[in-house]
Amino acid sequence: MKHTILTILSAVAALSAAAQVPTLNDTPLKEVFGDKFKVGVAINNFQAHETDTKGAEVVKHHFNSIVAENVMKNEKIHPEKGVYFWDDADAFVKFGEDNGMDIIGHCLVWHSQLAPWFLVDDEGKYVSADTLKARLRDHIHTVVGRYKGRVRGWDVVNEAIVEDGSYRKSPLYQILGEEFIPLAFQYAHEADPDAELYYNDYGMNVAGRRDAVVRLVGELKKRGLRIDGIGMQGHMGMDYPDFEEFEQAIDAFAGTGCKVMITEWDMSALPTLHRSANVADVVAFRKAMNPYPDGLPADVAAEWNSRMDAFYSLFLRHADQIDRVTAWGVSDGDSWKNGWPMRGRVEYPLLFDRNYEMKPFLKKLTEYHKNK
Ligand code: GLA
């Protein structure tokens, strides 16, 4: 009797969860597309700690790969000299393990979200090349070493090349030159010889950057260093990237022998903010840049869905080259794009809306592919 009551109660609880989180009624994306590529998502701290219970349920239902949106970045995990902060990264890895997911570490070396102490001495001056090497080695060995055998692959270096194909003149580059890249790959491999290692960047459709990344991968391989994957971040808008260029880049990267990964997929539905914009009338500008605070108009939503459909269909056509497609966040409300490139925008860039409804393009694609 007691058992029957408990069973009924848990069935009722499941039903009410599904009512509040509609997409739990959809066929899991990982079931529909899992034989093509890994179906990934970046998760935030609330989802990893399961305080955002709805978001966490959506992640468990649909995805078989996770990446940490922020908690493994240098400023979070290594905030001060000699001080590592593990709680959040540990919770993220545990969440992935408890749910049988592929866990991706992001990111070991990046010029942004770097702890303030990392590049400078006590007087605030840039450290020497040798000191930076030692710091990089310690950072990478400690972080990768802690999760040895548990993280499938690492974004080792993020965003080191700019559009014209030259190296980004970041402080990392200024202190160590281009050598910081092979060193990072070497240190990561020393710390976990079985982990996959990736180079990750945005705007990878741009010919200059694309060709430079292909050359970089060739150089790393020539030196006998391990590199398994090239991450195309995939932050998109309604007017970028160019579709054909994006497809050519997939082919170019696959041609290096690396796996191609769409690592940070989202598509802004709002007007692109161009740096040259004339902002003399700030109020009018803010309004123009945040045009849909109460919901996307049907025509814009239709255009957004059709562009997302085209890209997802492209990924499916290139499934033999693409290892993973990872969305950069769970629902629209979670997206970093609500705060960038301007705070307070209401954005609609992800696979699920703020009420956890699956976006129409994906619903249509899953229906089609699950019946195939
Ligand atoms: C880059 C980084 C990500 C994330 C996004 C947006 O693409 O790789 O970790 O920070 O910017 O914020």
Coordinates of C-alpha atoms and ligand atoms in Angstrom, one line a residue:
M1 CA 0.0 0.0 0.0
K2 CA 2.7 2.4 1.1
H3 CA 4.7 1.5 -2.0
T4 CA 1.6 2.2 -4.3
I5 CA 1.1 5.6 -2.7
L6 CA 4.8 6.5 -3.1
T7 CA 4.7 5.4 -6.8
I8 CA 1.6 7.5 -7.4
L9 CA 3.1 10.5 -5.6
S10 CA 6.3 10.3 -7.7
A11 CA 4.3 9.9 -10.9
V12 CA 2.4 13.1 -9.9
A13 CA 5.6 14.9 -9.1
A14 CA 7.0 13.9 -12.5
L15 CA 3.9 15.1 -14.3
S16 CA 3.9 18.4 -12.6
A17 CA 7.7 18.9 -13.3
A18 CA 6.9 18.2 -17.0
A19 CA 4.0 20.7 -16.9
Q20 CA 6.4 23.4 -15.7
V21 CA 9.2 22.4 -18.0
P22 CA 7.5 21.6 -21.2
T23 CA 10.5 20.3 -23.1
L24 CA 10.8 17.3 -20.7
N25 CA 7.9 15.9 -22.9
D26 CA 10.1 16.2 -26.0
T27 CA 12.2 13.3 -27.2
P28 CA 15.7 13.8 -25.8
L29 CA 18.0 15.5 -28.3
K30 CA 20.7 13.0 -27.4
E31 CA 18.4 10.2 -28.5
V32 CA 17.6 11.8 -31.8
F33 CA 21.0 13.1 -32.8
G34 CA 23.4 11.2 -30.5
D35 CA 24.5 8.9 -33.3
K36 CA 25.6 11.9 -35.4
F37 CA 27.5 14.0 -32.8
K38 CA 27.6 14.7 -29.1
V39 CA 24.8 17.0 -28.0
G40 CA 26.4 19.4 -25.7
V41 CA 25.5 22.4 -23.6
A42 CA 27.4 24.9 -21.4
I43 CA 26.1 24.9 -17.9
N44 CA 26.2 27.6 -15.2
N45 CA 26.8 27.3 -11.5
F46 CA 23.1 27.1 -10.6
Q47 CA 22.6 24.1 -12.9
A48 CA 25.8 22.3 -11.8
H49 CA 24.7 22.7 -8.1
E50 CA 21.1 21.9 -9.1
T51 CA 19.7 25.0 -7.4
D52 CA 18.3 25.8 -10.8
T53 CA 16.3 22.6 -10.7
K54 CA 14.4 23.2 -14.0
G55 CA 17.5 24.0 -15.9
A56 CA 19.3 21.0 -14.5
E57 CA 16.4 18.7 -15.5
V58 CA 16.6 20.0 -19.1
V59 CA 20.3 19.4 -19.2
K60 CA 19.9 15.8 -17.9
H61 CA 17.0 15.1 -20.3
H62 CA 18.5 16.4 -23.5
F63 CA 22.3 16.5 -23.4
N64 CA 25.1 14.0 -23.2
S65 CA 28.0 16.5 -23.0
I66 CA 28.6 19.5 -20.8
V67 CA 31.2 22.3 -20.6
A68 CA 31.6 24.7 -17.7
E69 CA 30.4 28.2 -18.8
N70 CA 32.7 29.9 -16.3
V71 CA 33.9 28.0 -13.3
M72 CA 37.1 26.5 -14.8
K73 CA 38.3 29.8 -16.1
N74 CA 41.6 31.1 -14.7
E75 CA 40.1 34.0 -12.7
K76 CA 37.6 31.6 -11.0
I77 CA 39.7 28.5 -10.4
H78 CA 43.0 30.2 -9.6
P79 CA 42.0 33.6 -8.3
E80 CA 45.2 34.4 -6.4
K81 CA 48.8 33.2 -6.4
G82 CA 48.9 29.8 -4.8
V83 CA 45.2 29.7 -4.2
Y84 CA 42.9 27.4 -6.1
F85 CA 39.2 27.4 -5.7
W86 CA 37.7 24.0 -6.5
D87 CA 34.2 23.8 -5.1
D88 CA 32.3 24.9 -8.3
A89 CA 34.5 23.0 -10.7
D90 CA 34.2 19.9 -8.6
A91 CA 30.4 20.2 -8.6
F92 CA 30.4 20.7 -12.4
V93 CA 32.5 17.5 -12.9
K94 CA 30.4 15.6 -10.4
F95 CA 27.2 16.6 -12.2
G96 CA 28.6 15.3 -15.4
E97 CA 29.8 12.0 -13.9
D98 CA 26.5 11.4 -12.0
N99 CA 24.7 11.8 -15.3
G100 CA 27.0 9.8 -17.5
M101 CA 28.0 12.8 -19.6
D102 CA 31.1 13.7 -21.6
I103 CA 32.8 16.4 -19.6
I104 CA 34.7 19.2 -21.4
G105 CA 37.1 21.5 -19.6
H106 CA 37.1 25.2 -20.6
C107 CA 39.5 26.8 -20.8
L108 CA 43.2 26.6 -19.7
V109 CA 44.8 29.6 -21.4
W110 CA 42.9 32.6 -22.5
H111 CA 43.8 36.3 -22.5
S112 CA 40.4 37.2 -21.0
Q113 CA 38.9 36.2 -17.6
L114 CA 42.4 35.8 -16.4
A115 CA 43.1 36.4 -12.7
P116 CA 44.6 39.9 -12.2
W117 CA 47.7 38.5 -10.5
F118 CA 48.6 36.0 -13.2
L119 CA 50.7 38.1 -15.5
V120 CA 52.3 40.6 -13.1
D121 CA 54.8 40.8 -10.3
D122 CA 54.3 42.4 -6.9
E123 CA 54.9 45.8 -8.4
G124 CA 52.3 45.3 -11.1
K125 CA 54.8 44.9 -13.9
Y126 CA 54.7 42.0 -16.4
V127 CA 56.6 39.0 -15.2
S128 CA 59.5 37.5 -17.2
A129 CA 59.0 34.8 -19.8
D130 CA 60.4 32.2 -17.4
T131 CA 58.1 33.2 -14.6
L132 CA 55.1 33.1 -16.9
K133 CA 56.1 29.7 -18.2
A134 CA 56.3 28.4 -14.6
R135 CA 52.9 29.9 -13.8
L136 CA 51.3 28.4 -16.9
R137 CA 52.9 25.0 -16.1
D138 CA 51.7 25.1 -12.5
H139 CA 48.2 26.2 -13.5
I140 CA 47.7 23.6 -16.2
H141 CA 49.3 20.8 -14.3
T142 CA 47.2 21.5 -11.2
V143 CA 43.9 21.9 -13.0
V144 CA 44.2 19.2 -15.6
G145 CA 45.9 16.9 -13.0
R146 CA 43.0 17.3 -10.5
Y147 CA 40.5 16.0 -13.1
K148 CA 42.8 13.4 -14.7
G149 CA 40.8 10.6 -16.3
R150 CA 37.5 12.4 -15.6
V151 CA 37.4 15.2 -18.2
R152 CA 37.3 14.0 -21.7
G153 CA 39.0 17.0 -23.3
W154 CA 40.2 20.5 -22.7
D155 CA 40.0 23.8 -24.6
V156 CA 43.7 24.3 -24.1
V157 CA 44.1 27.6 -25.8
N158 CA 41.2 30.0 -26.5
E159 CA 41.2 32.9 -29.0
A160 CA 44.9 33.3 -29.8
I161 CA 44.6 34.3 -33.5
V162 CA 42.9 37.4 -35.0
E163 CA 41.0 37.8 -38.3
D164 CA 44.0 38.7 -40.4
G165 CA 45.7 35.4 -39.3
S166 CA 48.3 37.0 -37.0
Y167 CA 48.7 36.2 -33.4
R168 CA 46.6 38.3 -31.0
K169 CA 49.0 40.7 -29.3
S170 CA 47.7 39.8 -25.9
P171 CA 49.9 40.1 -22.8
L172 CA 50.5 36.3 -23.0
Y173 CA 51.9 36.9 -26.5
Q174 CA 53.9 39.9 -25.5
I175 CA 55.6 38.0 -22.7
L176 CA 56.1 34.6 -24.3
G177 CA 55.6 35.1 -28.0
E178 CA 53.8 32.4 -29.9
E179 CA 55.5 29.8 -27.8
F180 CA 52.8 30.0 -25.2
I181 CA 50.6 27.9 -27.4
P182 CA 52.8 24.8 -27.9
L183 CA 53.8 25.1 -24.2
A184 CA 50.2 25.0 -23.1
F185 CA 49.5 21.9 -25.2
Q186 CA 52.7 20.2 -23.9
Y187 CA 51.8 20.9 -20.2
A188 CA 48.2 19.7 -20.7
H189 CA 49.4 16.5 -22.2
E190 CA 51.9 15.9 -19.4
A191 CA 49.1 16.3 -16.8
D192 CA 46.7 13.9 -18.5
P193 CA 48.1 11.9 -21.4
D194 CA 44.7 10.5 -22.2
A195 CA 42.8 13.7 -22.3
E196 CA 41.8 15.2 -25.7
L197 CA 43.2 18.6 -26.4
Y198 CA 41.5 21.4 -28.4
Y199 CA 42.2 24.8 -29.9
N200 CA 39.1 27.0 -29.7
D201 CA 38.3 30.4 -31.3
Y202 CA 35.5 32.6 -32.6
G203 CA 34.9 33.9 -36.1
M204 CA 36.5 30.8 -37.5
N205 CA 34.8 31.3 -40.9
V206 CA 37.1 34.3 -41.6
A207 CA 39.7 33.1 -44.1
G208 CA 42.7 34.7 -42.4
R209 CA 42.0 33.2 -39.0
R210 CA 40.9 29.9 -40.6
D211 CA 44.1 29.4 -42.5
A212 CA 46.2 30.5 -39.6
V213 CA 44.5 27.9 -37.3
V214 CA 45.1 25.2 -39.9
R215 CA 48.8 26.2 -40.0
L216 CA 49.0 26.3 -36.2
V217 CA 47.6 22.8 -35.9
G218 CA 50.1 21.6 -38.5
E219 CA 52.9 23.2 -36.5
L220 CA 51.8 21.6 -33.3
K221 CA 51.6 18.2 -35.0
K222 CA 55.0 18.6 -36.6
R223 CA 56.4 19.1 -33.1
G224 CA 54.8 15.9 -32.0
L225 CA 52.3 17.6 -29.7
R226 CA 48.9 16.2 -29.2
I227 CA 45.9 18.1 -30.6
D228 CA 42.6 16.3 -31.2
G229 CA 40.1 19.0 -32.0
I230 CA 39.4 22.4 -33.4
G231 CA 36.5 24.3 -31.7
M232 CA 34.5 26.7 -33.8
Q233 CA 32.8 28.7 -31.1
G234 CA 29.7 29.5 -33.2
H235 CA 28.5 32.8 -31.7
M236 CA 26.3 33.9 -34.5
G237 CA 23.9 36.7 -35.4
M238 CA 21.3 37.2 -38.1
D239 CA 23.9 38.7 -40.4
Y240 CA 27.0 36.7 -39.5
P241 CA 28.8 34.4 -40.1
D242 CA 28.6 33.9 -43.8
F243 CA 27.0 30.4 -44.3
E244 CA 29.3 29.3 -47.1
E245 CA 32.4 30.5 -45.4
F246 CA 31.4 28.6 -42.3
E247 CA 31.0 25.4 -44.3
Q248 CA 34.3 25.8 -46.0
A249 CA 35.9 26.3 -42.6
I250 CA 34.5 23.0 -41.4
D251 CA 36.1 21.2 -44.4
A252 CA 39.4 23.1 -43.9
F253 CA 39.6 22.1 -40.2
A254 CA 38.5 18.5 -40.9
G255 CA 41.3 18.4 -43.4
T256 CA 43.9 18.7 -40.6
G257 CA 42.8 15.3 -39.3
C258 CA 41.3 17.0 -36.2
K259 CA 37.8 16.6 -35.0
V260 CA 35.7 19.6 -35.6
M261 CA 33.5 20.9 -32.7
I262 CA 30.9 23.5 -32.6
T263 CA 31.7 24.6 -29.1
E264 CA 29.7 27.7 -28.2
W265 CA 26.6 27.9 -30.4
D266 CA 24.1 30.7 -30.0
M267 CA 22.5 33.1 -32.4
S268 CA 21.5 36.6 -31.5
A269 CA 18.1 37.6 -32.7
L270 CA 18.7 41.3 -32.1
P271 CA 20.4 43.8 -34.4
T272 CA 24.2 43.5 -34.5
L273 CA 25.9 46.3 -32.6
H274 CA 28.6 47.7 -34.9
R275 CA 31.5 49.4 -33.2
S276 CA 31.2 52.4 -35.5
A277 CA 27.6 53.1 -34.4
N278 CA 26.8 56.7 -33.8
V279 CA 25.6 56.9 -30.2
A280 CA 24.9 60.6 -29.9
D281 CA 21.3 59.9 -28.8
V282 CA 21.9 57.3 -26.1
V283 CA 18.2 56.7 -25.3
A284 CA 17.2 56.1 -28.9
F285 CA 20.2 53.9 -29.3
R286 CA 19.4 51.7 -26.3
K287 CA 15.9 51.3 -27.6
A288 CA 17.0 50.4 -31.1
M289 CA 19.5 47.9 -29.6
N290 CA 16.9 46.3 -27.3
P291 CA 13.9 46.2 -29.6
Y292 CA 12.0 43.2 -28.3
P293 CA 11.8 43.4 -24.5
D294 CA 8.4 41.7 -24.4
G295 CA 9.0 38.9 -26.9
L296 CA 10.2 38.3 -30.4
P297 CA 7.8 39.4 -33.2
A298 CA 6.6 36.5 -35.3
D299 CA 8.5 37.5 -38.4
V300 CA 11.8 37.9 -36.6
A301 CA 11.3 34.5 -34.8
A302 CA 10.6 32.9 -38.2
E303 CA 13.7 34.3 -39.7
W304 CA 15.8 33.3 -36.6
N305 CA 14.4 29.8 -36.8
S306 CA 15.1 29.4 -40.4
R307 CA 18.7 30.5 -40.0
M308 CA 19.2 28.1 -37.0
D309 CA 17.6 25.3 -39.0
A310 CA 20.0 26.0 -41.9
F311 CA 23.0 25.8 -39.5
Y312 CA 21.8 22.7 -37.7
S313 CA 21.1 21.0 -41.0
L314 CA 24.6 21.9 -42.1
F315 CA 26.0 20.3 -38.9
L316 CA 24.0 17.2 -39.6
R317 CA 25.3 17.0 -43.2
H318 CA 28.8 17.3 -41.9
A319 CA 28.3 14.8 -39.1
D320 CA 31.2 12.6 -40.2
Q321 CA 33.5 15.6 -39.5
I322 CA 31.8 17.1 -36.5
D323 CA 32.3 15.4 -33.1
R324 CA 30.1 17.7 -30.9
V325 CA 27.6 20.5 -31.2
T326 CA 27.5 22.5 -27.9
A327 CA 25.0 25.3 -27.2
W328 CA 26.3 28.1 -25.1
G329 CA 23.7 28.0 -22.4
V330 CA 20.4 26.1 -21.7
S331 CA 17.5 28.6 -22.0
D332 CA 17.3 32.2 -23.4
G333 CA 17.2 33.6 -19.9
D334 CA 20.6 32.0 -19.1
S335 CA 22.4 33.5 -22.1
W336 CA 25.5 35.8 -21.7
K337 CA 24.1 37.7 -24.7
N338 CA 21.4 39.3 -22.5
G339 CA 24.4 41.3 -21.1
W340 CA 26.6 41.7 -24.2
P341 CA 27.6 43.8 -26.1
M342 CA 25.3 45.9 -24.0
R343 CA 23.7 45.3 -20.7
G344 CA 20.0 44.9 -20.3
R345 CA 19.1 43.5 -23.7
V346 CA 16.4 40.8 -23.8
E347 CA 17.9 38.2 -26.1
Y348 CA 16.6 35.0 -27.7
P349 CA 19.7 33.1 -28.9
L350 CA 19.4 29.5 -27.5
L351 CA 17.6 26.2 -28.1
F352 CA 15.0 26.7 -25.4
D353 CA 13.0 29.8 -24.5
R354 CA 12.5 31.2 -21.1
N355 CA 9.7 28.8 -20.3
Y356 CA 11.7 25.8 -21.5
E357 CA 9.8 25.3 -24.7
M358 CA 12.0 23.9 -27.4
K359 CA 12.4 26.3 -30.3
P360 CA 10.3 25.5 -33.4
F361 CA 13.2 24.8 -35.7
L362 CA 14.5 22.1 -33.4
K363 CA 11.1 20.6 -32.7
K364 CA 10.6 20.2 -36.4
L365 CA 14.1 18.7 -36.9
T366 CA 13.7 16.2 -34.0
E367 CA 10.3 15.1 -35.3
Y368 CA 11.7 14.6 -38.7
H369 CA 14.9 12.7 -37.6
K370 CA 13.3 10.6 -35.0
N371 CA 10.9 9.1 -37.5
K372 CA 13.7 8.4 -40.0
Ligands
GLA1 C1 34.1 33.3 -25.3 C2 34.6 32.3 -24.3 C3 33.4 31.8 -23.5 C4 32.4 32.8 -23.1 C5 32.0 33.6 -24.3 C6 31.0 34.6 -24.0 O1 33.6 32.8 -26.5 O2 35.2 31.2 -24.9 O3 33.9 31.1 -22.4 O4 33.0 33.6 -22.2 O5 33.2 34.2 -24.9 O6 31.1 35.2 -22.8

